[in-house]
Short mmCIF file of C-alpha atoms in Angstrom, two decimals:
data_model
loop_
_atom_site.label_atom_id
_atom_site.label_comp_id
_atom_site.label_asym_id
_atom_site.label_seq_id
_atom_site.Cartn_x
_atom_site.Cartn_y
_atom_site.Cartn_z
CA MET A 27 -0.54 -10.43 -43.93
CA LYS A 28 -0.74 -11.45 -47.85
CA VAL A 29 2.10 -11.09 -50.07
CA LEU A 30 1.14 -10.44 -53.65
CA ASN A 31 4.19 -10.12 -55.70
CA SER A 32 7.49 -9.90 -54.30
CA SER A 33 10.37 -11.15 -55.69
CA GLU A 34 12.07 -11.99 -52.96
CA ILE A 35 10.70 -13.33 -50.11
CA SER A 36 12.62 -13.36 -45.92
CA PRO A 37 11.38 -15.94 -44.17
CA PHE A 38 12.26 -13.27 -41.31
CA GLY A 39 9.63 -10.62 -43.12
CA GLY A 40 7.58 -10.49 -39.74
CA LEU A 41 10.66 -8.69 -38.12
CA ASN A 42 10.30 -5.30 -39.88
CA PHE A 43 6.92 -4.65 -38.63
CA VAL A 44 8.91 -4.95 -34.75
CA LEU A 45 11.78 -2.84 -36.18
CA LYS A 46 9.37 0.07 -36.92
CA GLU A 47 7.49 -0.34 -33.95
CA PHE A 48 10.54 0.52 -32.28
CA ASP A 49 11.32 3.53 -34.20
CA THR A 50 7.93 4.53 -33.53
CA LEU A 51 8.53 4.84 -30.13
CA ASN A 52 11.88 6.59 -31.03
CA ILE A 53 13.25 3.98 -28.42
CA SER A 54 16.42 4.62 -31.01
CA ASN A 55 16.98 8.17 -29.83
CA LEU A 56 16.55 6.58 -25.88
CA LEU A 57 19.65 4.82 -26.72
CA ASN A 58 21.76 7.58 -27.78
CA GLU A 59 20.62 9.98 -25.27
CA ASN A 60 21.96 7.17 -22.61
CA LEU A 61 24.75 5.27 -24.18
CA PRO A 62 28.16 6.59 -24.78
CA CYS A 63 28.70 9.18 -27.65
CA LEU A 64 30.74 7.61 -30.89
CA PRO A 65 32.99 8.48 -32.50
CA HIS A 66 31.44 11.28 -35.47
CA GLN A 67 32.97 8.75 -38.69
CA SER A 68 31.77 5.23 -36.89
CA LYS A 69 29.79 3.21 -39.54
CA TYR A 70 27.04 1.98 -36.58
CA LYS A 71 24.95 3.50 -34.32
CA TRP A 72 23.75 2.20 -31.20
CA LYS A 73 20.51 1.42 -33.19
CA ASP A 74 22.33 -0.82 -35.46
CA ILE A 75 23.93 -2.51 -32.86
CA LEU A 76 21.17 -3.20 -30.78
CA TYR A 77 19.19 -4.08 -33.75
CA SER A 78 20.69 -6.19 -34.79
CA PHE A 79 21.40 -8.37 -31.55
CA TRP A 80 17.47 -8.34 -30.69
CA SER A 81 16.67 -9.28 -34.02
CA ILE A 82 18.90 -12.85 -33.41
CA TYR A 83 16.59 -13.38 -31.06
CA PHE A 84 13.79 -12.72 -32.89
CA CYS A 85 14.83 -14.78 -35.48
CA GLY A 86 14.70 -17.86 -32.95
CA GLY A 87 19.05 -17.25 -32.58
CA ASP A 88 21.33 -18.06 -29.71
CA CYS A 89 24.11 -16.40 -30.78
CA ILE A 90 25.83 -13.73 -31.99
CA GLU A 91 27.59 -15.57 -34.38
CA ASP A 92 24.02 -15.86 -36.29
CA LEU A 93 24.55 -12.31 -37.69
CA SER A 94 27.20 -13.40 -39.91
CA GLY A 95 26.24 -17.28 -40.52
CA ASN A 96 22.34 -17.75 -40.31
CA PHE A 97 21.01 -14.39 -40.34
CA ASN A 98 23.11 -12.42 -42.40
CA GLN A 99 22.32 -13.19 -45.94
CA HIS A 100 18.32 -11.98 -45.07
CA LEU A 101 19.08 -9.13 -42.68
CA LYS A 102 21.35 -7.59 -45.48
CA GLY A 103 19.74 -5.19 -46.96
CA ASN A 104 16.74 -4.45 -43.50
CA PRO A 105 15.66 -0.84 -44.58
CA PHE A 106 15.73 -0.29 -40.35
CA LEU A 107 19.45 -1.04 -39.60
CA LYS A 108 22.95 -1.97 -41.23
CA VAL A 109 24.07 -5.08 -39.61
CA PRO A 110 27.61 -4.98 -38.59
CA SER A 111 29.50 -7.56 -37.34
CA PRO A 112 29.46 -10.37 -34.49
CA ASP A 113 33.43 -8.72 -33.34
CA ARG A 114 31.56 -4.91 -33.75
CA VAL A 115 28.58 -5.98 -31.76
CA LEU A 116 30.80 -7.45 -28.82
CA GLU A 117 33.32 -4.59 -29.34
CA ARG A 118 30.46 -2.30 -28.46
CA PHE A 119 28.89 -3.59 -25.99
CA LYS A 120 32.34 -4.76 -24.17
CA LYS A 121 33.03 -0.74 -24.00
CA LEU A 122 29.52 -0.37 -21.96
CA SER A 123 30.66 -2.74 -19.17
CA LEU A 124 32.15 -0.92 -15.71
CA PRO A 125 34.51 -2.05 -13.14
CA LYS A 126 32.97 -4.78 -10.52
CA GLU A 127 33.03 -3.09 -7.29
CA ASN A 128 34.23 -5.95 -3.85
CA PHE A 129 32.58 -5.81 -1.02
CA THR A 130 33.24 -7.53 2.40
CA VAL A 131 30.45 -8.90 4.65
CA PRO A 132 31.33 -8.95 8.67
CA ARG A 133 32.66 -12.07 10.27
CA GLY A 134 33.05 -12.51 7.09
CA VAL A 135 36.78 -13.59 4.64
CA SER A 136 35.25 -14.01 1.62
CA ASN A 137 35.48 -11.17 -0.88
CA HIS A 138 32.49 -10.16 -2.66
CA GLU A 139 32.59 -8.93 -6.55
CA PHE A 140 29.11 -7.31 -7.60
CA SER A 141 28.93 -5.56 -10.93
CA LEU A 142 26.72 -2.48 -10.67
CA HIS A 143 25.17 -0.70 -13.46
CA GLU A 144 22.38 2.07 -12.65
CA PRO A 145 22.84 3.54 -16.72
CA LEU A 146 21.71 -0.07 -18.25
CA ASN A 147 19.30 -0.85 -15.79
CA ASN A 148 18.15 2.79 -16.14
CA LEU A 149 18.04 2.53 -19.73
CA ASN A 150 16.04 -0.91 -19.49
CA LEU A 151 13.47 0.52 -17.19
CA GLN A 152 12.96 3.26 -19.86
CA ILE A 153 12.05 1.42 -22.65
CA LEU A 154 9.89 -1.35 -21.12
CA LYS A 155 7.64 1.87 -20.06
CA LEU A 156 8.01 2.90 -24.19
CA LEU A 157 6.52 -0.33 -24.55
CA LYS A 158 3.61 0.09 -22.18
CA PHE A 159 4.71 -0.82 -19.59
CA GLU A 160 1.65 -0.05 -16.95
CA ALA A 161 3.47 2.39 -14.33
CA ASN A 162 0.37 3.00 -12.92
CA GLU A 163 -1.23 -0.31 -12.02
CA LYS A 164 -0.74 -2.56 -9.06
CA LEU A 165 3.06 -4.05 -9.65
CA THR A 166 4.10 -7.19 -7.64
CA LEU A 167 7.50 -7.97 -7.85
CA ASP A 168 9.25 -10.94 -7.72
CA TYR A 169 13.22 -11.38 -6.28
CA ASP A 170 15.33 -13.57 -7.60
CA ASN A 171 18.97 -15.11 -7.38
CA THR A 172 20.16 -17.48 -10.19
CA LEU A 173 22.54 -19.48 -10.42
CA ILE A 174 24.29 -18.98 -14.30
CA PHE A 175 27.10 -21.76 -14.85
CA ASN A 176 30.13 -21.41 -16.64
CA ASN A 177 33.66 -21.74 -17.03
CA LYS A 178 34.69 -18.11 -17.06
CA SER A 179 38.10 -16.64 -16.13
CA ASP A 180 36.77 -14.94 -13.65
CA SER A 181 34.45 -16.46 -12.47
CA ARG A 182 34.00 -18.47 -8.72
CA TRP A 183 32.69 -21.84 -7.15
CA SER A 184 29.45 -21.85 -5.98
CA TYR A 185 27.21 -23.96 -2.88
CA LYS A 186 26.40 -25.73 -5.88
CA ASN A 187 29.77 -27.28 -6.43
CA ARG A 188 30.89 -25.42 -9.80
CA SER A 189 31.58 -22.51 -10.93
CA GLY A 190 29.33 -19.83 -12.57
CA TYR A 191 27.59 -16.64 -11.68
CA CYS A 192 24.63 -15.39 -9.26
CA PRO A 193 22.83 -12.67 -10.65
CA GLY A 194 20.02 -11.13 -8.89
CA VAL A 195 16.81 -10.57 -10.77
CA GLY A 196 13.78 -8.45 -10.66
CA ILE A 197 10.87 -9.42 -12.70
CA ILE A 198 7.67 -7.78 -13.05
CA GLY A 199 4.91 -10.51 -14.82
CA LYS A 200 7.64 -11.53 -17.56
CA LYS A 201 9.39 -8.38 -17.83
CA ILE A 202 12.87 -8.32 -16.25
CA VAL A 203 13.22 -5.08 -14.27
CA TYR A 204 16.79 -5.00 -12.54
CA ILE A 205 20.06 -7.00 -12.30
CA GLU A 206 22.60 -7.11 -10.58
CA ASN A 207 25.22 -9.62 -11.11
CA ARG A 208 27.46 -11.17 -8.54
CA ASN A 209 30.01 -14.30 -8.43
CA GLY A 210 29.16 -18.18 -7.35
CA ASN A 211 30.85 -17.34 -4.68
CA SER A 212 28.14 -14.56 -3.21
CA ASP A 213 25.21 -16.43 -2.19
CA ALA A 214 21.30 -14.85 -2.17
CA LYS A 215 21.44 -13.96 1.18
CA THR A 216 24.91 -12.01 0.85
CA LEU A 217 23.82 -8.21 1.35
CA GLN A 218 20.86 -8.76 -0.23
CA ASN A 219 19.47 -5.54 1.44
CA GLU A 220 21.77 -3.30 -0.01
CA THR A 221 21.19 -4.85 -3.51
CA LEU A 222 16.86 -4.61 -3.15
CA SER A 223 17.88 -0.99 -1.67
CA ARG A 224 19.32 0.02 -4.92
CA MET A 225 16.48 -1.63 -6.95
CA PHE A 226 13.68 0.17 -5.20
CA SER A 227 15.42 3.65 -5.67
CA LEU A 228 16.04 3.17 -9.39
CA LEU A 229 12.26 2.40 -10.09
CA ASN A 230 11.22 4.97 -7.40
CA LYS A 231 13.54 7.15 -9.78
CA GLN A 232 11.15 5.78 -12.60
CA ASN A 233 8.03 6.63 -10.58
CA ILE A 234 7.66 2.64 -10.67
CA LYS A 235 5.28 2.12 -7.44
CA ILE A 236 5.90 -1.79 -6.06
CA HIS A 237 2.36 -2.91 -4.90
CA SER A 238 4.00 -6.27 -3.83
CA PHE A 239 7.00 -7.94 -3.27
CA ARG A 240 7.77 -11.77 -3.68
CA ALA A 241 10.31 -14.04 -2.87
CA ASP A 242 11.94 -17.41 -1.74
CA GLY A 243 13.67 -17.49 1.84
CA ALA A 244 17.17 -16.62 0.67
CA SER A 245 14.51 -12.87 1.67
CA TYR A 246 14.27 -13.93 5.39
CA GLN A 247 16.46 -11.68 7.22
CA MET A 248 15.81 -8.76 9.21
CA ASN A 249 17.33 -6.18 7.22
CA VAL A 250 16.07 -7.55 4.20
CA LEU A 251 12.13 -7.34 5.70
CA ASP A 252 13.14 -3.80 7.02
CA VAL A 253 14.23 -2.49 3.18
CA VAL A 254 11.01 -4.10 1.65
CA SER A 255 8.13 -3.30 4.24
CA LYS A 256 9.37 0.54 3.61
CA ASN A 257 9.16 0.37 -0.40
CA VAL A 258 5.86 -1.58 -0.81
CA GLU A 259 2.43 -2.36 0.56
CA LYS A 260 2.11 -6.01 0.63
CA LEU A 261 5.20 -8.74 1.48
CA TYR A 262 5.45 -12.27 0.96
CA MET A 263 8.00 -14.31 1.59
CA ARG A 264 8.96 -17.68 2.63
CA ALA A 265 9.88 -18.19 5.86
CA CYS A 266 13.00 -20.31 7.25
CA MET A 267 12.13 -23.29 9.61
CA SER A 268 13.77 -21.33 13.31
CA ASP A 269 12.92 -22.97 17.00
CA ALA A 270 11.41 -19.54 17.36
CA LEU A 271 9.08 -20.05 14.50
CA ALA A 272 8.29 -23.51 15.49
CA ARG A 273 7.83 -22.93 19.07
CA GLU A 274 5.06 -19.51 17.79
CA ILE A 275 3.38 -22.29 14.67
CA ALA A 276 2.75 -24.12 18.35
CA ASN A 277 0.48 -21.45 19.25
CA ILE A 278 -1.44 -21.49 15.84
CA ASP A 279 -5.31 -22.35 16.85
CA ASN A 280 -7.28 -21.50 13.48
CA TRP A 281 -5.59 -24.05 11.86
CA GLU A 282 -8.32 -25.22 8.66
CA GLU A 283 -8.44 -28.63 6.36
CA VAL A 284 -6.57 -27.39 2.50
CA ASN A 285 -6.56 -29.60 -1.01
CA LEU A 286 -3.61 -29.35 -2.18
CA GLY A 287 -3.87 -31.33 -5.08
CA THR A 288 -1.98 -34.54 -4.57
CA GLU A 289 -2.50 -34.79 -0.69
CA ILE A 290 -4.93 -33.26 2.85
CA GLY A 291 -3.38 -30.42 4.15
CA TYR A 292 -4.05 -27.79 7.39
CA ARG A 293 -3.32 -24.39 7.21
CA GLY A 294 -3.49 -21.62 9.75
CA ASP A 295 -2.15 -18.31 10.66
CA ILE A 296 -0.73 -16.29 13.53
CA ILE A 297 0.44 -12.97 14.46
CA PHE A 298 4.45 -13.33 14.88
CA THR A 299 6.98 -10.56 15.28
CA PRO A 300 10.19 -12.41 13.71
CA PHE A 301 14.22 -11.71 14.76
CA ILE A 302 13.77 -10.48 18.00
CA ARG A 303 16.66 -11.82 19.53
CA THR A 304 18.43 -10.78 16.09
CA ALA A 305 17.52 -7.29 17.13
CA LYS A 306 18.36 -7.18 20.90
CA ARG A 307 22.48 -8.26 20.40
CA GLY A 308 22.69 -5.62 16.92
CA LYS A 309 20.61 -3.22 19.36
CA THR A 310 18.18 -2.52 16.34
CA LEU A 311 15.83 -2.62 18.02
CA ASP A 312 13.44 -0.13 15.87
CA GLN A 313 13.45 -2.33 12.75
CA LEU A 314 11.24 -4.66 14.51
CA LYS A 315 7.66 -5.12 12.98
CA PRO A 316 4.50 -7.77 14.07
CA TYR A 317 3.32 -9.89 10.43
CA ARG A 318 1.28 -12.09 9.45
CA LEU A 319 2.53 -15.82 9.52
CA VAL A 320 0.53 -18.66 7.21
CA VAL A 321 1.29 -21.95 7.59
CA THR A 322 0.65 -24.70 5.96
CA LYS A 323 0.75 -28.37 6.90
CA THR A 324 1.30 -31.91 5.79
CA GLU A 325 1.58 -35.46 8.17
CA ARG A 326 5.39 -36.63 7.90
CA GLY A 327 5.29 -40.35 5.93
CA ASP A 328 7.86 -41.00 8.51
CA LYS A 329 5.91 -40.10 11.90
CA GLN A 330 8.85 -38.25 13.69
CA ILE A 331 6.95 -35.60 16.19
CA ASP A 332 8.24 -32.26 16.43
CA LEU A 333 9.95 -31.21 19.64
CA PHE A 334 8.34 -27.62 19.46
CA THR A 335 4.67 -28.27 18.21
CA ASN A 336 4.43 -31.69 18.61
CA GLU A 337 3.33 -32.80 15.39
CA ALA A 338 4.39 -35.32 13.09
CA CYS A 339 3.94 -32.46 10.33
CA ASN A 340 5.95 -31.01 7.72
CA TYR A 341 5.82 -26.88 7.83
CA SER A 342 6.02 -24.30 5.04
CA ALA A 343 5.84 -20.52 6.32
CA ILE A 344 4.77 -17.55 4.42
CA ILE A 345 5.37 -13.67 6.24
CA THR A 346 3.09 -11.32 4.99
#
């Protein structure tokens, strides 16, 4: 873009192209349809609230106060929005919040506080679809929990010995498709099967079919595997080492040398049915299913021999 003649040039003029595209996609109508009705006398619509908030980060800001400080002069008079004060934005956001829900687990004494907000998750998916989210391609969904440390009055002490929250997040590519906040005392394993059930249910309602699922060792649970396998065609999950897993690794006989970049390792695979003992104890043998166990091993520096495999190796295992 070349400016030929202008009496006032904004360093954030490119923002208008983004906001214009939002209007072309009718995102403002989507906001009004999915968010609570505002009083008729309201000076600012949801479009003004959200466009202004997003503009902070489009322009390189990092806090809500930038609306009245760093960017106020440049956003003032923008043809696509009316810029509210930071207090007004925060007030509107606060009214969108829902009460937290409390959960307990068998054999546990902790109170687990979750924030489930299906309406906002649903709105997020609708916006992603408008922004050319390819709902028909073979999609890979990544799930993870991450600790957000803070000193908020309602945050709880985490296993990292700091207070914070531990939200569960679903990501497709670089797009966040699901968020479920949980307090810091609720680790990634706690009630993850229920979180994933809610996530897959919402994706299915939006006709977003997941082809592959990837997760770390916190998802290596019998009930999680059961939920995931019913909703995807392929899954890749880190398997946590156990006696049963170590015995199965000892039966692998098709090891092949692989270059791991910094060292040479060996990779092999075998068909493995995990959680047999857990299923017998819980009388849920119907949930058992065979999976492919892919294992990579490297030589241990201390030469300590594993009791079950009789090898001095470190093992990394993936269930798929």
